PDB file of C-alpha atoms in Angstrom:
ATOM      1  CA  MET W1437     -10.434  -0.914 -26.947  1.00 63.00           C
ATOM      2  CA  VAL W1438      -7.857  -2.922 -25.002  1.00 74.00           C
ATOM      3  CA  ILE W1439      -5.765  -0.760 -22.676  1.00 85.00           C
ATOM      4  CA  LYS W1440      -2.025  -1.428 -22.646  1.00 93.00           C
ATOM      5  CA  PRO W1441      -1.272  -1.257 -18.922  1.00 96.00           C
ATOM      6  CA  VAL W1442       2.506  -0.733 -18.741  1.00 97.00           C
ATOM      7  CA  HIS W1443       4.291   2.257 -20.282  1.00 98.00           C
ATOM      8  CA  ILE W1444       8.016   2.857 -19.756  1.00 98.00           C
ATOM      9  CA  LEU W1445       8.383   6.643 -19.514  1.00 98.00           C
ATOM     10  CA  ASP W1446      12.121   6.764 -18.791  1.00 96.00           C
ATOM     11  CA  ASP W1447      14.834   4.674 -17.134  1.00 95.00           C
ATOM     12  CA  SER W1448      13.389   5.195 -13.649  1.00 97.00           C
ATOM     13  CA  LEU W1449       9.678   5.825 -14.243  1.00 99.00           C
ATOM     14  CA  VAL W1450       6.859   3.509 -15.359  1.00 99.00           C
ATOM     15  CA  GLN W1451       3.192   4.439 -15.854  1.00 99.00           C
ATOM     16  CA  VAL W1452       0.799   1.632 -14.880  1.00 99.00           C
ATOM     17  CA  LYS W1453      -2.845   1.936 -15.949  1.00 98.00           C
ATOM     18  CA  VAL W1454      -4.840   0.194 -13.209  1.00 98.00           C
ATOM     19  CA  PRO W1455      -8.392  -0.770 -14.297  1.00 96.00           C
ATOM     20  CA  LEU W1456     -11.477   0.886 -12.808  1.00 95.00           C
ATOM     21  CA  PRO W1457     -15.064  -0.446 -12.940  1.00 91.00           C
ATOM     22  CA  PHE W1458     -16.534   2.937 -13.886  1.00 86.00           C
ATOM     23  CA  PRO W1459     -16.353   5.329 -16.859  1.00 85.00           C
ATOM     24  CA  LEU W1460     -12.849   6.684 -16.180  1.00 88.00           C
ATOM     25  CA  ARG W1461     -11.692   3.127 -17.069  1.00 93.00           C
ATOM     26  CA  TRP W1462      -8.259   3.377 -15.449  1.00 97.00           C
ATOM     27  CA  VAL W1463      -6.223   5.317 -12.904  1.00 98.00           C
ATOM     28  CA  ASN W1464      -2.554   6.073 -13.384  1.00 99.00           C
ATOM     29  CA  SER W1465      -0.151   4.568 -10.919  1.00 99.00           C
ATOM     30  CA  TYR W1466       3.545   5.323 -11.190  1.00 99.00           C
ATOM     31  CA  VAL W1467       6.448   3.031 -10.379  1.00 99.00           C
ATOM     32  CA  VAL W1468       9.619   4.945  -9.557  1.00 99.00           C
ATOM     33  CA  ARG W1469      12.812   2.903  -9.556  1.00 98.00           C
ATOM     34  CA  SER W1470      15.806   3.861  -7.433  1.00 97.00           C
ATOM     35  CA  ARG W1471      19.234   2.486  -6.639  1.00 95.00           C
ATOM     36  CA  SER W1472      17.825   0.903  -3.481  1.00 94.00           C
ATOM     37  CA  GLY W1473      14.420  -0.364  -4.640  1.00 97.00           C
ATOM     38  CA  TRP W1474      11.156   1.043  -5.963  1.00 98.00           C
ATOM     39  CA  THR W1475       8.242   3.253  -4.949  1.00 99.00           C
ATOM     40  CA  VAL W1476       4.626   3.140  -6.102  1.00 99.00           C
ATOM     41  CA  ILE W1477       2.508   6.290  -6.322  1.00 99.00           C
ATOM     42  CA  ASP W1478      -1.290   5.823  -6.072  1.00 99.00           C
ATOM     43  CA  PRO W1479      -1.609   2.031  -6.488  1.00 99.00           C
ATOM     44  CA  GLY W1480      -5.293   2.068  -7.515  1.00 98.00           C
ATOM     45  CA  LEU W1481      -8.676   0.676  -6.476  1.00 98.00           C
ATOM     46  CA  HIS W1482      -8.690  -2.711  -4.728  1.00 98.00           C
ATOM     47  CA  THR W1483     -10.338  -5.155  -7.118  1.00 97.00           C
ATOM     48  CA  PRO W1484      -9.402  -8.708  -8.172  1.00 97.00           C
ATOM     49  CA  GLU W1485      -8.474  -7.344 -11.612  1.00 97.00           C
ATOM     50  CA  ALA W1486      -6.095  -4.809 -10.071  1.00 98.00           C
ATOM     51  CA  GLU W1487      -4.444  -7.468  -7.884  1.00 98.00           C
ATOM     52  CA  THR W1488      -3.886  -9.646 -10.948  1.00 98.00           C
ATOM     53  CA  LEU W1489      -2.475  -6.729 -12.931  1.00 98.00           C
ATOM     54  CA  TRP W1490       0.006  -5.793 -10.218  1.00 98.00           C
ATOM     55  CA  GLY W1491       1.216  -9.386 -10.018  1.00 97.00           C
ATOM     56  CA  GLN W1492       1.869  -9.271 -13.758  1.00 97.00           C
ATOM     57  CA  VAL W1493       3.545  -5.857 -13.522  1.00 98.00           C
ATOM     58  CA  MET W1494       5.910  -6.961 -10.765  1.00 98.00           C
ATOM     59  CA  THR W1495       6.874 -10.018 -12.819  1.00 97.00           C
ATOM     60  CA  GLU W1496       7.277  -8.058 -16.072  1.00 96.00           C
ATOM     61  CA  LEU W1497       9.381  -5.316 -14.459  1.00 97.00           C
ATOM     62  CA  ASP W1498      11.266  -7.706 -12.151  1.00 97.00           C
ATOM     63  CA  LEU W1499      10.088  -5.832  -9.052  1.00 97.00           C
ATOM     64  CA  SER W1500      10.638  -7.713  -5.817  1.00 97.00           C
ATOM     65  CA  PRO W1501       7.934  -7.079  -3.181  1.00 97.00           C
ATOM     66  CA  SER W1502      10.649  -6.956  -0.533  1.00 96.00           C
ATOM     67  CA  ALA W1503      12.331  -4.065  -2.397  1.00 97.00           C
ATOM     68  CA  LEU W1504       9.254  -1.807  -2.306  1.00 98.00           C
ATOM     69  CA  GLU W1505      10.398   1.198  -0.284  1.00 98.00           C
ATOM     70  CA  LYS W1506       7.048   2.942   0.191  1.00 98.00           C
ATOM     71  CA  ILE W1507       3.589   3.595  -1.207  1.00 99.00           C
ATOM     72  CA  VAL W1508       2.936   7.308  -1.787  1.00 99.00           C
ATOM     73  CA  LEU W1509      -0.618   8.666  -1.984  1.00 99.00           C
ATOM     74  CA  THR W1510      -1.536  11.985  -3.560  1.00 99.00           C
ATOM     75  CA  HIS W1511      -4.929  11.751  -1.843  1.00 98.00           C
ATOM     76  CA  HIS W1512      -7.398   9.447  -0.127  1.00 97.00           C
ATOM     77  CA  HIS W1513      -9.956   8.731  -2.870  1.00 96.00           C
ATOM     78  CA  PRO W1514     -10.614   4.996  -3.358  1.00 96.00           C
ATOM     79  CA  ASP W1515      -9.275   4.812  -6.918  1.00 97.00           C
ATOM     80  CA  HIS W1516      -5.887   6.014  -5.633  1.00 98.00           C
ATOM     81  CA  TYR W1517      -5.829   4.733  -2.049  1.00 98.00           C
ATOM     82  CA  GLY W1518      -7.722   1.445  -2.298  1.00 98.00           C
ATOM     83  CA  LEU W1519      -4.850  -0.979  -2.935  1.00 98.00           C
ATOM     84  CA  SER W1520      -2.443   0.572  -0.440  1.00 99.00           C
ATOM     85  CA  GLY W1521      -3.397  -1.795   2.396  1.00 98.00           C
ATOM     86  CA  TRP W1522      -3.048  -4.813   0.097  1.00 98.00           C
ATOM     87  CA  PHE W1523       0.397  -3.608  -0.958  1.00 98.00           C
ATOM     88  CA  GLN W1524       1.392  -3.037   2.649  1.00 98.00           C
ATOM     89  CA  GLN W1525       0.358  -6.566   3.626  1.00 98.00           C
ATOM     90  CA  LEU W1526       2.255  -7.983   0.651  1.00 98.00           C
ATOM     91  CA  THR W1527       5.460  -5.985   1.149  1.00 98.00           C
ATOM     92  CA  SER W1528       5.465  -4.468   4.681  1.00 98.00           C
ATOM     93  CA  ALA W1529       6.213  -1.103   3.028  1.00 99.00           C
ATOM     94  CA  PRO W1530       4.989   2.099   4.703  1.00 99.00           C
ATOM     95  CA  VAL W1531       2.078   4.035   3.201  1.00 99.00           C
ATOM     96  CA  HIS W1532       2.545   7.817   3.115  1.00 99.00           C
ATOM     97  CA  ILE W1533      -0.239  10.434   2.881  1.00 99.00           C
ATOM     98  CA  SER W1534      -0.918  13.978   4.094  1.00 98.00           C
ATOM     99  CA  GLY W1535      -2.214  14.511   7.616  1.00 97.00           C
ATOM    100  CA  THR W1536      -5.588  15.689   6.334  1.00 95.00           C
ATOM    101  CA  GLY W1537      -5.732  12.727   3.963  1.00 96.00           C
ATOM    102  CA  LYS W1538      -5.172  10.414   6.914  1.00 96.00           C
ATOM    103  CA  ALA W1539      -8.021  12.084   8.808  1.00 92.00           C
ATOM    104  CA  GLN W1540     -10.292  11.641   5.779  1.00 91.00           C
ATOM    105  CA  THR W1541      -9.614   7.899   5.587  1.00 93.00           C
ATOM    106  CA  ALA W1542     -10.542   7.540   9.266  1.00 90.00           C
ATOM    107  CA  ALA W1543     -13.749   9.543   8.764  1.00 87.00           C
ATOM    108  CA  LEU W1544     -14.757   7.588   5.673  1.00 87.00           C
ATOM    109  CA  TRP W1545     -13.635   4.038   6.419  1.00 85.00           C
ATOM    110  CA  GLY W1546     -12.414   3.917  10.005  1.00 81.00           C
ATOM    111  CA  GLU W1547     -14.099   1.882  12.700  1.00 79.00           C
ATOM    112  CA  GLY W1548     -17.386   3.484  13.679  1.00 72.00           C
ATOM    113  CA  GLU W1549     -17.316   5.944  10.761  1.00 74.00           C
ATOM    114  CA  THR W1550     -20.306   8.265  10.519  1.00 76.00           C
ATOM    115  CA  ILE W1551     -19.558  10.214   7.333  1.00 82.00           C
ATOM    116  CA  SER W1552     -21.827   8.055   5.168  1.00 85.00           C
ATOM    117  CA  VAL W1553     -24.797   8.860   7.425  1.00 89.00           C
ATOM    118  CA  THR W1554     -23.770  12.527   7.400  1.00 92.00           C
ATOM    119  CA  LEU W1555     -23.559  12.586   3.597  1.00 93.00           C
ATOM    120  CA  LEU W1556     -26.942  10.933   3.164  1.00 95.00           C
ATOM    121  CA  ASP W1557     -28.493  13.467   5.531  1.00 96.00           C
ATOM    122  CA  LEU W1558     -26.796  16.255   3.563  1.00 97.00           C
ATOM    123  CA  PHE W1559     -28.201  14.950   0.277  1.00 98.00           C
ATOM    124  CA  ARG W1560     -31.663  14.634   1.846  1.00 98.00           C
ATOM    125  CA  ARG W1561     -31.591  18.248   3.073  1.00 98.00           C
ATOM    126  CA  HIS W1562     -30.477  19.378  -0.380  1.00 98.00           C
ATOM    127  CA  GLY W1563     -33.499  17.756  -2.025  1.00 98.00           C
ATOM    128  CA  MET W1564     -32.651  14.156  -2.953  1.00 97.00           C
ATOM    129  CA  GLU W1565     -35.728  11.910  -2.794  1.00 96.00           C
ATOM    130  CA  GLU W1566     -35.872   8.841  -0.520  1.00 95.00           C
ATOM    131  CA  ALA W1567     -35.754   6.203  -3.280  1.00 95.00           C
ATOM    132  CA  THR W1568     -32.515   7.657  -4.644  1.00 96.00           C
ATOM    133  CA  LEU W1569     -31.112   7.981  -1.127  1.00 96.00           C
ATOM    134  CA  GLU W1570     -31.582   4.226  -0.649  1.00 94.00           C
ATOM    135  CA  GLN W1571     -29.612   3.558  -3.845  1.00 95.00           C
ATOM    136  CA  MET W1572     -26.940   5.992  -2.684  1.00 94.00           C
ATOM    137  CA  LYS W1573     -26.640   4.211   0.663  1.00 91.00           C
ATOM    138  CA  ASP W1574     -25.980   0.872  -1.058  1.00 89.00           C
ATOM    139  CA  HIS W1575     -23.504   2.518  -3.439  1.00 88.00           C
ATOM    140  CA  MET W1576     -21.469   4.069  -0.627  1.00 85.00           C
ATOM    141  CA  THR W1577     -21.361   0.806   1.335  1.00 81.00           C
ATOM    142  CA  GLY W1578     -20.007  -0.935  -1.760  1.00 80.00           C
ATOM    143  CA  PHE W1579     -16.746   0.997  -1.581  1.00 84.00           C
ATOM    144  CA  ILE W1580     -15.631  -0.638   1.678  1.00 87.00           C
ATOM    145  CA  SER W1581     -14.244  -3.771   0.018  1.00 91.00           C
ATOM    146  CA  GLN W1582     -12.406  -1.620  -2.524  1.00 95.00           C
ATOM    147  CA  VAL W1583     -10.386   0.176   0.160  1.00 95.00           C
ATOM    148  CA  SER W1584      -9.774  -2.815   2.419  1.00 95.00           C
ATOM    149  CA  PRO W1585      -7.630  -3.837   4.184  1.00 96.00           C
ATOM    150  CA  GLN W1586      -6.871  -0.478   5.746  1.00 95.00           C
ATOM    151  CA  PRO W1587      -3.150   0.370   5.853  1.00 98.00           C
ATOM    152  CA  GLU W1588      -1.187   1.878   8.691  1.00 98.00           C
ATOM    153  CA  LEU W1589      -0.516   5.424   7.510  1.00 98.00           C
ATOM    154  CA  THR W1590       2.547   7.654   7.868  1.00 99.00           C
ATOM    155  CA  VAL W1591       2.051  11.405   7.481  1.00 99.00           C
ATOM    156  CA  ILE W1592       4.001  13.367   4.862  1.00 98.00           C
ATOM    157  CA  ARG W1593       5.177  16.761   6.106  1.00 95.00           C
ATOM    158  CA  ALA W1594       4.484  19.426   3.510  1.00 92.00           C
ATOM    159  CA  ASP W1595       7.191  21.733   4.898  1.00 90.00           C
ATOM    160  CA  GLU W1596      10.060  19.353   4.093  1.00 96.00           C
ATOM    161  CA  LEU W1597      11.546  18.038   0.856  1.00 98.00           C
ATOM    162  CA  TYR W1598      10.414  14.480   0.220  1.00 98.00           C
ATOM    163  CA  ARG W1599      12.324  11.708  -1.499  1.00 98.00           C
ATOM    164  CA  ILE W1600      10.713   9.686  -4.267  1.00 99.00           C
ATOM    165  CA  GLY W1601      13.149   7.308  -5.889  1.00 98.00           C
ATOM    166  CA  ASP W1602      16.540   9.006  -6.062  1.00 98.00           C
ATOM    167  CA  ARG W1603      15.179  12.554  -6.296  1.00 98.00           C
ATOM    168  CA  LEU W1604      13.828  15.158  -3.889  1.00 98.00           C
ATOM    169  CA  TYR W1605      10.375  16.634  -4.427  1.00 98.00           C
ATOM    170  CA  ARG W1606       8.540  19.471  -2.752  1.00 98.00           C
ATOM    171  CA  PRO W1607       5.132  18.312  -1.464  1.00 99.00           C
ATOM    172  CA  ILE W1608       2.534  21.035  -2.043  1.00 98.00           C
ATOM    173  CA  VAL W1609      -0.888  20.942  -0.386  1.00 98.00           C
ATOM    174  CA  THR W1610      -3.449  21.425  -3.149  1.00 98.00           C
ATOM    175  CA  PRO W1611      -6.999  21.338  -1.728  1.00 98.00           C
ATOM    176  CA  GLY W1612     -10.229  21.269  -3.691  1.00 98.00           C
ATOM    177  CA  HIS W1613     -10.593  17.907  -5.396  1.00 97.00           C
ATOM    178  CA  ALA W1614      -9.702  16.280  -2.082  1.00 96.00           C
ATOM    179  CA  ALA W1615      -8.916  17.806   1.284  1.00 94.00           C
ATOM    180  CA  GLY W1616      -5.225  17.250   1.950  1.00 96.00           C
ATOM    181  CA  HIS W1617      -4.414  16.483  -1.696  1.00 98.00           C
ATOM    182  CA  LEU W1618      -0.668  16.669  -2.398  1.00 99.00           C
ATOM    183  CA  ILE W1619       1.288  17.230  -5.569  1.00 99.00           C
ATOM    184  CA  PHE W1620       5.019  16.518  -5.727  1.00 99.00           C
ATOM    185  CA  HIS W1621       7.204  19.017  -7.594  1.00 99.00           C
ATOM    186  CA  ASP W1622      10.725  18.282  -8.801  1.00 98.00           C
ATOM    187  CA  GLU W1623      11.986  21.853  -9.021  1.00 96.00           C
ATOM    188  CA  GLU W1624      15.295  20.953 -10.654  1.00 97.00           C
ATOM    189  CA  ARG W1625      13.759  18.971 -13.521  1.00 98.00           C
ATOM    190  CA  ALA W1626      10.483  20.969 -13.679  1.00 98.00           C
ATOM    191  CA  ARG W1627       8.308  17.878 -13.336  1.00 98.00           C
ATOM    192  CA  VAL W1628       5.287  17.234 -11.151  1.00 99.00           C
ATOM    193  CA  PHE W1629       3.249  14.263  -9.982  1.00 99.00           C
ATOM    194  CA  CYS W1630      -0.076  16.085  -9.865  1.00 99.00           C
ATOM    195  CA  GLY W1631      -2.582  13.401  -8.825  1.00 99.00           C
ATOM    196  CA  ASP W1632      -6.086  14.607  -9.657  1.00 99.00           C
ATOM    197  CA  HIS W1633      -5.452  18.296  -8.974  1.00 99.00           C
ATOM    198  CA  VAL W1634      -4.862  19.185 -12.627  1.00 99.00           C
ATOM    199  CA  LEU W1635      -5.988  16.762 -15.342  1.00 99.00           C
ATOM    200  CA  PRO W1636      -5.721  17.051 -19.123  1.00 98.00           C
ATOM    201  CA  GLN W1637      -8.954  17.032 -21.167  1.00 96.00           C
ATOM    202  CA  ILE W1638     -11.241  16.472 -18.156  1.00 97.00           C
ATOM    203  CA  THR W1639     -11.921  18.481 -15.004  1.00 97.00           C
ATOM    204  CA  PRO W1640     -11.508  16.977 -11.524  1.00 98.00           C
ATOM    205  CA  ASN W1641     -14.580  16.704  -9.357  1.00 97.00           C
ATOM    206  CA  VAL W1642     -14.792  19.228  -6.510  1.00 98.00           C
ATOM    207  CA  SER W1643     -17.069  17.885  -3.779  1.00 96.00           C
ATOM    208  CA  TYR W1644     -18.293  19.277  -0.503  1.00 96.00           C
ATOM    209  CA  ILE W1645     -17.684  16.851   2.399  1.00 90.00           C
ATOM    210  CA  PRO W1646     -19.121  18.029   5.747  1.00 89.00           C
ATOM    211  CA  GLY W1647     -16.598  18.546   8.516  1.00 85.00           C
ATOM    212  CA  PHE W1648     -13.627  19.381   6.333  1.00 87.00           C
ATOM    213  CA  ASP W1649     -13.279  22.301   3.905  1.00 93.00           C
ATOM    214  CA  GLU W1650     -16.399  24.473   4.118  1.00 95.00           C
ATOM    215  CA  ASN W1651     -15.706  26.118   0.745  1.00 98.00           C
ATOM    216  CA  PRO W1652     -13.749  23.568  -1.321  1.00 98.00           C
ATOM    217  CA  LEU W1653     -14.247  25.310  -4.656  1.00 99.00           C
ATOM    218  CA  ARG W1654     -12.726  28.541  -3.366  1.00 98.00           C
ATOM    219  CA  SER W1655      -9.784  26.532  -2.016  1.00 98.00           C
ATOM    220  CA  TYR W1656      -9.456  24.773  -5.359  1.00 99.00           C
ATOM    221  CA  LEU W1657      -9.493  27.923  -7.478  1.00 99.00           C
ATOM    222  CA  ASP W1658      -6.964  29.627  -5.191  1.00 98.00           C
ATOM    223  CA  SER W1659      -4.703  26.579  -5.388  1.00 99.00           C
ATOM    224  CA  LEU W1660      -4.961  26.382  -9.186  1.00 99.00           C
ATOM    225  CA  GLU W1661      -3.872  30.004  -9.456  1.00 98.00           C
ATOM    226  CA  GLU W1662      -0.925  29.242  -7.183  1.00 98.00           C
ATOM    227  CA  VAL W1663       0.302  26.096  -8.941  1.00 98.00           C
ATOM    228  CA  SER W1664      -0.146  27.634 -12.394  1.00 98.00           C
ATOM    229  CA  ARG W1665       3.041  29.569 -11.633  1.00 98.00           C
ATOM    230  CA  LEU W1666       5.159  26.458 -10.991  1.00 98.00           C
ATOM    231  CA  GLU W1667       7.961  25.548 -13.357  1.00 97.00           C
ATOM    232  CA  ALA W1668       6.471  22.313 -14.674  1.00 98.00           C
ATOM    233  CA  GLU W1669       7.491  21.180 -18.142  1.00 97.00           C
ATOM    234  CA  LEU W1670       6.032  17.689 -17.677  1.00 99.00           C
ATOM    235  CA  ALA W1671       3.116  16.602 -15.485  1.00 99.00           C
ATOM    236  CA  TYR W1672       2.137  13.074 -14.465  1.00 99.00           C
ATOM    237  CA  PRO W1673      -1.625  13.054 -13.718  1.00 99.00           C
ATOM    238  CA  GLY W1674      -3.898  10.552 -12.014  1.00 99.00           C
ATOM    239  CA  HIS W1675      -6.014  10.134 -15.156  1.00 98.00           C
ATOM    240  CA  ARG W1676      -5.360  10.388 -18.895  1.00 97.00           C
ATOM    241  CA  GLU W1677      -1.779  10.789 -20.153  1.00 98.00           C
ATOM    242  CA  PRO W1678       1.294  12.757 -19.027  1.00 98.00           C
ATOM    243  CA  PHE W1679       1.166  16.281 -20.465  1.00 98.00           C
ATOM    244  CA  ARG W1680       3.295  19.402 -20.942  1.00 98.00           C
ATOM    245  CA  THR W1681       0.848  22.271 -20.393  1.00 97.00           C
ATOM    246  CA  PHE W1682       0.442  22.104 -16.620  1.00 99.00           C
ATOM    247  CA  GLY W1683       0.220  25.838 -15.869  1.00 98.00           C
ATOM    248  CA  THR W1684      -1.964  26.595 -18.869  1.00 98.00           C
ATOM    249  CA  ARG W1685      -4.278  23.716 -18.040  1.00 99.00           C
ATOM    250  CA  ALA W1686      -4.620  24.884 -14.415  1.00 99.00           C
ATOM    251  CA  LEU W1687      -5.879  28.264 -15.621  1.00 99.00           C
ATOM    252  CA  GLU W1688      -8.215  26.615 -18.146  1.00 99.00           C
ATOM    253  CA  ILE W1689      -9.841  24.750 -15.253  1.00 99.00           C
ATOM    254  CA  VAL W1690     -10.252  28.037 -13.359  1.00 99.00           C
ATOM    255  CA  ARG W1691     -12.101  29.492 -16.354  1.00 98.00           C
ATOM    256  CA  HIS W1692     -14.251  26.355 -16.633  1.00 98.00           C
ATOM    257  CA  HIS W1693     -15.463  26.788 -13.058  1.00 98.00           C
ATOM    258  CA  GLU W1694     -16.023  30.512 -13.512  1.00 98.00           C
ATOM    259  CA  ASP W1695     -18.268  29.695 -16.485  1.00 97.00           C
ATOM    260  CA  ARG W1696     -20.094  27.032 -14.459  1.00 96.00           C
ATOM    261  CA  LEU W1697     -20.664  29.482 -11.602  1.00 98.00           C
ATOM    262  CA  GLU W1698     -22.098  32.032 -14.028  1.00 97.00           C
ATOM    263  CA  ALA W1699     -24.433  29.431 -15.546  1.00 94.00           C
ATOM    264  CA  MET W1700     -25.648  28.365 -12.101  1.00 96.00           C
ATOM    265  CA  GLU W1701     -26.219  31.932 -11.007  1.00 96.00           C
ATOM    266  CA  GLN W1702     -28.347  32.594 -14.080  1.00 95.00           C
ATOM    267  CA  LYS W1703     -30.548  29.561 -13.329  1.00 95.00           C
ATOM    268  CA  LEU W1704     -31.251  30.782  -9.802  1.00 97.00           C
ATOM    269  CA  ALA W1705     -33.598  33.631 -10.686  1.00 94.00           C
ATOM    270  CA  GLU W1706     -36.103  31.224  -9.113  1.00 94.00           C
ATOM    271  CA  PRO W1707     -34.923  29.319  -6.016  1.00 96.00           C
ATOM    272  CA  HIS W1708     -33.756  25.721  -6.493  1.00 97.00           C
ATOM    273  CA  THR W1709     -32.566  23.004  -4.186  1.00 98.00           C
ATOM    274  CA  SER W1710     -29.065  21.749  -4.993  1.00 98.00           C
ATOM    275  CA  TYR W1711     -30.571  18.494  -6.213  1.00 98.00           C
ATOM    276  CA  ALA W1712     -33.012  20.209  -8.570  1.00 97.00           C
ATOM    277  CA  LEU W1713     -30.225  22.391  -9.933  1.00 97.00           C
ATOM    278  CA  CYS W1714     -27.968  19.350 -10.351  1.00 97.00           C
ATOM    279  CA  ARG W1715     -30.654  17.597 -12.396  1.00 96.00           C
ATOM    280  CA  ALA W1716     -31.207  20.732 -14.474  1.00 94.00           C
ATOM    281  CA  LEU W1717     -27.487  20.963 -15.247  1.00 92.00           C
ATOM    282  CA  PHE W1718     -26.533  17.305 -15.660  1.00 91.00           C
ATOM    283  CA  GLY W1719     -29.791  15.624 -16.679  1.00 90.00           C
ATOM    284  CA  ASP W1720     -31.494  12.417 -15.528  1.00 88.00           C
ATOM    285  CA  ARG W1721     -29.210   9.811 -17.088  1.00 91.00           C
ATOM    286  CA  LEU W1722     -26.482   9.836 -14.454  1.00 93.00           C
ATOM    287  CA  SER W1723     -25.556   6.567 -12.763  1.00 93.00           C
ATOM    288  CA  ILE W1724     -25.787   6.584  -8.971  1.00 94.00           C
ATOM    289  CA  HIS W1725     -21.966   6.838  -8.894  1.00 90.00           C
ATOM    290  CA  GLN W1726     -22.024   9.875 -11.196  1.00 93.00           C
ATOM    291  CA  LEU W1727     -24.954  11.440  -9.336  1.00 96.00           C
ATOM    292  CA  ARG W1728     -23.095  11.366  -6.037  1.00 95.00           C
ATOM    293  CA  PHE W1729     -20.250  13.420  -7.459  1.00 94.00           C
ATOM    294  CA  ALA W1730     -22.476  15.695  -9.547  1.00 96.00           C
ATOM    295  CA  LEU W1731     -24.581  16.632  -6.514  1.00 98.00           C
ATOM    296  CA  SER W1732     -21.562  17.094  -4.239  1.00 97.00           C
ATOM    297  CA  GLU W1733     -19.991  19.361  -6.866  1.00 97.00           C
ATOM    298  CA  THR W1734     -23.219  21.326  -7.301  1.00 98.00           C
ATOM    299  CA  ILE W1735     -23.311  21.927  -3.539  1.00 98.00           C
ATOM    300  CA  ALA W1736     -19.660  23.061  -3.603  1.00 98.00           C
ATOM    301  CA  HIS W1737     -20.446  25.612  -6.334  1.00 99.00           C
ATOM    302  CA  LEU W1738     -23.504  26.905  -4.481  1.00 99.00           C
ATOM    303  CA  LEU W1739     -21.506  27.353  -1.275  1.00 98.00           C
ATOM    304  CA  TYR W1740     -18.976  29.381  -3.263  1.00 99.00           C
ATOM    305  CA  LEU W1741     -21.729  31.586  -4.695  1.00 98.00           C
ATOM    306  CA  ARG W1742     -23.325  31.973  -1.262  1.00 98.00           C
ATOM    307  CA  ASP W1743     -20.083  32.993   0.428  1.00 98.00           C
ATOM    308  CA  ALA W1744     -19.359  35.432  -2.412  1.00 98.00           C
ATOM    309  CA  GLY W1745     -22.755  37.073  -1.843  1.00 98.00           C
ATOM    310  CA  ARG W1746     -23.980  36.111  -5.312  1.00 98.00           C
ATOM    311  CA  VAL W1747     -26.863  33.896  -4.121  1.00 98.00           C
ATOM    312  CA  ARG W1748     -28.894  33.526  -0.941  1.00 98.00           C
ATOM    313  CA  GLU W1749     -29.339  30.326   1.066  1.00 97.00           C
ATOM    314  CA  LEU W1750     -32.667  29.719   2.775  1.00 96.00           C
ATOM    315  CA  GLU W1751     -34.432  26.857   4.527  1.00 96.00           C
ATOM    316  CA  ARG W1752     -37.991  25.917   3.650  1.00 93.00           C
ATOM    317  CA  ASP W1753     -39.964  22.768   4.475  1.00 90.00           C
ATOM    318  CA  GLY W1754     -36.844  21.145   5.913  1.00 94.00           C
ATOM    319  CA  LEU W1755     -34.874  21.665   2.688  1.00 98.00           C
ATOM    320  CA  ILE W1756     -32.057  24.034   1.733  1.00 98.00           C
ATOM    321  CA  TRP W1757     -32.772  26.318  -1.230  1.00 98.00           C
ATOM    322  CA  TYR W1758     -30.647  28.789  -3.171  1.00 98.00           C
ATOM    323  CA  GLY W1759     -31.772  31.815  -5.139  1.00 97.00           C
ATOM    324  CA  ARG W1760     -30.603  35.225  -6.252  1.00 93.00           C
TER     325      ARG W1760
END
């Protein structure tokens, strides 16, 4: 099925579906027009196809590169952040992100980064075999070109109203899917740019990344409960289509994770490594890309269960095990 990339949502807002080379197929970027120029939210992954698309979009919408006011990032993941440096080189526009998001980009892709080594060691200690670790190493290295060049980043303050286009939004820190993730809430119009925090039809990945949030699933569930109370009649997500059930969907995702936690707990009558449990839950047909996120999410769920006193963590033969 051919994806139509440009969708005019209203006089000032355009949804751009930027292609992705993995099963999600596209990420939503949003162009916000204003009296003085335009803003882009989450420009997408840096690929030749995405560069070509943005050239076509700027021509079709008559968007001058010199009129780009800023690039706004909900979070640091490559499919949202990757093109921001390319845009900055093209337009000289500032790139805005949360302070924690900025720290994550430095840890993941900054000069002398060590997080990839740390993650591989984490996966090894949680039971991943050496042959798969070698594939994972190559996979993680492959992302560098898709987030390069690195932009100069400006930090968004979450305690101040923030202008996007001609309107003021309240930035809200929404951890879980990504440390430092922000959503932007227009209180007057009851609309929200929600990034990947709340998605329709699918559930965002919640991964454990060493050195940041030590219990990301707990942070995520707490945040979902909080944002479910927002006045939000229309939500603009990072994937799939804009939707009108933001609060209801947030609580549905809470219930999904509660069910997943229960299922995991039941499987741990006998101790498992995170990797063995991941394979038991998700099967053996995952791509290396999917396996990375499935294992990281399994670890996040097990840390939640451990901290809640529902399972025990133990070390044996150099590996970390979990059991009831």
